[in-house]
CSV table of C-alpha atoms in Angstrom, one decimal:
chain,number,residue,atom,x,y,z
A,281,MET,CA,-129.1,71.6,-60.6
A,282,GLU,CA,-131.7,72.5,-57.9
A,283,THR,CA,-130.1,70.0,-55.4
A,284,PHE,CA,-127.0,72.4,-55.2
A,285,ASN,CA,-129.4,75.3,-54.4
A,286,ASP,CA,-130.7,73.5,-51.3
A,287,LEU,CA,-130.7,75.5,-48.1
A,288,SER,CA,-130.0,72.7,-45.8
A,289,LEU,CA,-127.1,71.6,-48.0
A,290,SER,CA,-125.7,75.2,-48.2
A,291,GLU,CA,-125.9,75.5,-44.4
A,292,TYR,CA,-123.9,72.3,-43.9
A,293,PHE,CA,-121.5,73.4,-46.7
A,294,ILE,CA,-120.9,76.7,-45.0
A,295,THR,CA,-120.1,74.8,-41.6
A,296,MET,CA,-117.3,73.0,-43.2
A,297,ASP,CA,-113.7,73.6,-41.8
A,298,ALA,CA,-112.1,72.4,-45.1
A,299,LEU,CA,-111.4,74.5,-48.1
A,300,THR,CA,-114.4,74.1,-50.5
A,301,VAL,CA,-114.1,74.1,-54.2
A,302,THR,CA,-117.0,73.5,-56.7
A,303,ALA,CA,-116.9,72.5,-60.6
A,304,ILE,CA,-120.5,72.0,-61.1
A,305,GLY,CA,-122.5,71.8,-64.7
A,306,HIS,CA,-121.2,74.2,-67.3
A,307,THR,CA,-120.0,77.7,-67.7
A,308,VAL,CA,-123.6,79.2,-67.8
A,309,ASP,CA,-124.8,77.1,-64.7
A,310,GLU,CA,-124.4,79.0,-61.3
A,311,THR,CA,-125.7,77.4,-58.1
A,312,LEU,CA,-125.7,78.5,-54.6
A,313,LEU,CA,-122.8,76.3,-53.6
A,314,ASP,CA,-120.7,77.9,-56.3
A,315,ARG,CA,-121.3,81.2,-54.7
A,316,LEU,CA,-120.6,79.9,-51.2
A,317,ALA,CA,-117.3,77.9,-52.2
A,318,ASP,CA,-113.9,79.3,-51.7
A,319,LYS,CA,-113.0,78.5,-55.4
A,320,ARG,CA,-115.1,77.8,-58.2
A,321,PHE,CA,-114.4,76.3,-61.5
A,322,HIS,CA,-116.9,76.6,-64.4
A,323,LEU,CA,-116.3,73.0,-65.8
A,324,PRO,CA,-115.0,69.7,-64.0
A,325,HIS,CA,-112.5,69.8,-66.9
A,326,ASP,CA,-111.1,73.1,-65.6
A,327,TYR,CA,-110.7,71.7,-62.0
A,328,GLY,CA,-108.8,68.7,-63.2
A,329,VAL,CA,-106.6,71.1,-65.3
A,330,SER,CA,-106.0,73.3,-62.3
A,331,LEU,CA,-105.1,70.4,-60.1
A,332,HIS,CA,-102.7,69.3,-62.6
A,333,SER,CA,-101.1,72.7,-62.7
A,334,ILE,CA,-101.0,72.9,-58.9
A,335,ALA,CA,-99.5,69.4,-58.9
A,336,GLU,CA,-96.8,70.3,-61.3
A,337,LYS,CA,-96.1,73.7,-59.7
A,338,LEU,CA,-95.9,71.9,-56.1
A,339,SER,CA,-93.6,69.2,-57.7
A,340,LEU,CA,-91.4,71.9,-59.4
A,341,GLU,CA,-91.4,74.1,-56.2
A,342,ARG,CA,-90.6,70.9,-54.1
A,343,SER,CA,-87.8,69.9,-56.6
A,344,ASN,CA,-86.3,73.5,-56.7
A,345,SER,CA,-86.6,73.7,-52.8
A,346,ARG,CA,-84.9,70.4,-52.5
A,347,ALA,CA,-82.2,71.4,-54.9
A,348,LEU,CA,-82.0,74.7,-53.0
A,349,LEU,CA,-82.0,72.9,-49.5
A,350,ILE,CA,-79.2,70.5,-51.0
A,351,ASP,CA,-77.4,73.6,-51.9
A,352,GLU,CA,-77.8,75.4,-48.8
A,353,VAL,CA,-76.8,72.1,-47.0
A,354,LYS,CA,-73.7,71.6,-49.1
A,355,LYS,CA,-72.9,75.4,-48.5
A,356,ASP,CA,-73.6,75.0,-44.8
A,357,VAL,CA,-71.5,71.7,-44.7
A,358,ARG,CA,-68.6,73.5,-46.6
A,359,LYS,CA,-68.8,76.5,-44.4
A,360,GLN,CA,-68.9,74.4,-41.3
A,361,PHE,CA,-66.1,72.0,-42.7
A,362,SER,CA,-63.9,75.1,-43.7
A,363,GLU,CA,-64.7,76.8,-40.3
A,364,GLN,CA,-63.8,73.5,-38.7
A,365,VAL,CA,-60.6,73.1,-40.6
A,366,GLU,CA,-59.7,76.6,-40.0
A,367,THR,CA,-60.4,76.1,-36.3
A,368,LEU,CA,-58.4,72.7,-36.2
A,369,GLU,CA,-55.5,74.5,-38.1
A,370,LYS,CA,-55.5,77.3,-35.6
A,371,GLN,CA,-55.8,75.0,-32.6
A,372,LEU,CA,-53.0,72.8,-34.3
A,373,LYS,CA,-50.9,75.9,-34.8
A,374,LYS,CA,-51.5,76.9,-31.2
A,375,LYS,CA,-50.6,73.4,-30.0
A,376,ASN,CA,-47.7,73.4,-32.1
A,377,GLU,CA,-46.6,76.8,-30.6
A,378,GLU,CA,-47.3,75.6,-27.2
A,379,PHE,CA,-45.5,72.3,-27.7
A,380,THR,CA,-42.5,74.4,-28.9
A,381,GLU,CA,-42.4,76.5,-26.0
A,382,VAL,CA,-42.9,73.5,-23.6
A,383,GLN,CA,-40.2,71.7,-25.4
A,384,LYS,CA,-38.0,74.8,-25.2
A,385,THR,CA,-38.9,75.3,-21.4
A,386,TYR,CA,-38.3,71.6,-20.9
A,387,LYS,CA,-34.8,71.7,-22.7
A,388,GLU,CA,-33.9,74.8,-20.6
A,389,GLN,CA,-35.0,73.2,-17.3
A,390,VAL,CA,-33.1,70.0,-18.4
A,391,GLU,CA,-30.0,72.1,-19.1
A,392,ASN,CA,-30.5,74.0,-16.0
A,393,GLN,CA,-31.0,70.9,-13.7
A,394,SER,CA,-28.0,69.3,-15.6
A,395,LYS,CA,-25.9,72.2,-14.7
A,396,THR,CA,-27.2,72.3,-11.2
A,397,PHE,CA,-26.6,68.6,-11.0
A,398,ALA,CA,-23.0,69.0,-12.2
A,399,ASP,CA,-22.3,71.8,-9.8
A,400,GLN,CA,-23.6,70.0,-6.9
A,401,LEU,CA,-21.7,66.9,-8.0
A,402,LYS,CA,-18.6,68.8,-8.3
A,403,VAL,CA,-19.3,70.3,-4.9
A,404,ARG,CA,-19.9,66.9,-3.4
A,405,ASN,CA,-16.8,65.6,-4.9
A,406,ASP,CA,-14.7,68.5,-3.4
A,407,GLU,CA,-16.4,67.8,-0.2
A,408,PHE,CA,-15.7,64.3,-0.3
A,409,HIS,CA,-12.0,64.7,-1.3
A,410,LYS,CA,-11.6,67.2,1.6
A,411,LEU,CA,-13.4,64.8,3.9
A,412,GLN,CA,-11.2,61.9,2.6
A,413,THR,CA,-8.1,63.9,3.2
A,414,SER,CA,-9.3,65.1,6.7
A,415,SER,CA,-10.2,61.6,7.6
A,416,ALA,CA,-6.7,60.2,6.6
A,417,ARG,CA,-5.1,63.2,8.4
A,418,GLN,CA,-7.2,62.5,11.5
A,419,LEU,CA,-6.6,58.6,11.1
A,420,GLU,CA,-2.8,59.2,11.0
A,421,GLU,CA,-3.0,61.5,14.0
A,422,LEU,CA,-5.1,58.8,15.8
A,423,GLN,CA,-2.5,56.1,14.9
A,424,LYS,CA,0.2,58.4,16.1
A,425,ASN,CA,-1.5,59.3,19.5
A,426,PHE,CA,-2.4,55.6,19.8
A,427,GLN,CA,1.4,54.5,19.3
A,428,ASP,CA,2.4,57.3,21.7
A,429,GLN,CA,-0.1,56.2,24.2
A,430,GLN,CA,1.0,52.6,23.8
A,431,LYS,CA,4.7,54.0,24.3
A,432,GLN,CA,3.6,55.9,27.4
A,433,ARG,CA,1.8,52.9,28.7
A,434,ALA,CA,4.7,50.5,28.1
A,435,LEU,CA,6.9,53.2,30.0
A,436,GLU,CA,4.3,53.5,32.8
A,437,LEU,CA,4.1,49.5,32.8
A,438,ASP,CA,8.0,49.3,33.1
A,439,HIS,CA,7.9,51.9,35.8
A,440,TYR,CA,5.2,50.2,37.6
A,441,LYS,CA,7.0,46.8,37.3
A,442,LYS,CA,10.0,48.4,38.7
A,443,GLU,CA,8.3,49.9,41.5
A,444,ILE,CA,6.5,46.7,42.3
A,445,ALA,CA,9.9,44.8,42.1
A,446,ALA,CA,11.5,47.4,44.3
A,447,LEU,CA,8.5,47.2,46.6
A,448,HIS,CA,8.7,43.5,46.5
A,449,GLU,CA,12.2,43.3,47.1
A,450,LYS,CA,11.8,45.8,50.0
A,451,ASN,CA,8.9,44.0,51.4
A,452,VAL,CA,10.9,40.8,51.2
A,453,GLN,CA,13.9,42.4,52.8
A,454,SER,CA,11.9,43.7,55.5
A,455,VAL,CA,10.3,40.4,56.2
A,456,VAL,CA,13.8,38.8,56.0
A,457,ASN,CA,15.1,41.3,58.4
A,458,GLU,CA,11.9,40.9,60.7
A,459,LYS,CA,12.4,37.1,60.5
A,460,THR,CA,16.2,37.4,60.9
A,461,ALA,CA,15.8,39.6,64.0
A,462,THR,CA,13.2,37.2,65.4
A,463,LEU,CA,15.5,34.3,64.6
A,464,GLN,CA,18.4,36.3,66.1
A,465,ALA,CA,16.4,36.6,69.4
A,466,ASN,CA,15.4,32.9,69.4
A,467,LEU,CA,18.9,32.0,68.7
A,468,GLU,CA,20.0,34.4,71.5
A,469,THR,CA,17.4,32.5,73.7
A,470,VAL,CA,18.8,29.1,72.6
A,471,ARG,CA,22.2,30.2,73.3
A,472,GLN,CA,21.3,31.3,76.7
A,473,ASP,CA,19.5,28.1,77.1
A,474,ASN,CA,22.7,26.3,76.0
A,475,ILE,CA,24.8,28.2,78.3
A,476,ARG,CA,22.5,27.5,81.2
A,477,LEU,CA,22.4,23.8,80.0
A,478,LYS,CA,26.1,23.8,80.0
A,479,GLU,CA,26.3,25.3,83.5
A,480,GLU,CA,23.9,22.9,84.7
A,481,ALA,CA,25.8,20.1,83.0
A,482,GLN,CA,28.8,21.4,84.6
A,483,LYS,CA,27.3,21.3,87.9
A,484,GLY,CA,26.5,17.7,87.4
A,485,LYS,CA,22.8,17.9,86.9
A,486,THR,CA,21.9,16.1,84.0
A,487,ASN,CA,18.3,16.4,82.7
A,488,TYR,CA,17.8,14.4,79.5
A,489,ILE,CA,14.3,15.8,78.9
A,490,VAL,CA,15.8,19.3,78.8
A,491,ILE,CA,18.5,18.1,76.5
A,492,LEU,CA,16.1,16.6,74.3
A,493,VAL,CA,14.1,19.7,74.0
A,494,ALA,CA,17.0,21.8,73.2
A,495,VAL,CA,18.0,19.4,70.5
A,496,ILE,CA,14.5,19.7,69.0
A,497,ILE,CA,14.6,23.5,69.1
A,498,ALA,CA,17.9,23.5,67.7
A,499,LEU,CA,16.8,21.4,64.6
A,500,VAL,CA,13.6,23.5,64.2
A,501,LEU,CA,15.9,26.8,64.1
A,502,GLY,CA,18.2,25.1,61.7
A,503,PHE,CA,15.3,24.0,59.5
A,504,ILE,CA,13.9,27.7,59.5
A,505,LEU,CA,17.2,29.2,58.7
A,506,ALA,CA,17.9,26.8,55.9
A,507,LYS,CA,14.5,27.9,54.4
A,508,ILE,CA,15.3,31.6,54.7
A,509,THR,CA,18.6,31.3,53.1
């Protein structure tokens, strides 16, 4: 037993960082290491029994702590699940209310838009009927104006034709009068020439060339008078 009273061993024993436990000899035996140890058992059997108790206690505590932990986890899970379900129910209720409100708003908007569209369509139809009536009236007026203009143009055309015909007749008459006056002057000249030729013939002066010229002039004048008439 003196080995466990060695100073060198005792110094090393003290410097150890681990928890120290001794179970040396018997109950009456007490060594320096027993005094220096953190926990002393009188017998090795006591140490074994103590270790067994500690192991059972730790196992029991572990089992209990695991059961408690499981219960706590279950409670937490139930609580979280209940909170999530409650939150989801609230969100669902809120979403349903929002959806109902949106549906109501959409229905009102659709009704308003339908009413507005119907009113606009009615206004457009009225405007279209008015425009159609106005267009038909304008078309009738245009047709009437066109017919009146055609009649006026026809009257003006007839008037222009009459004026042109009168002017043409007047111009023709003027030309005829002018030509007639010229022919009468020429006839007068020819008549004077004939008189002169007759006088010369009576005087016994026969000139065949002059006679031939007179005949030619007479033929030309006759041809011109025939064309004019």
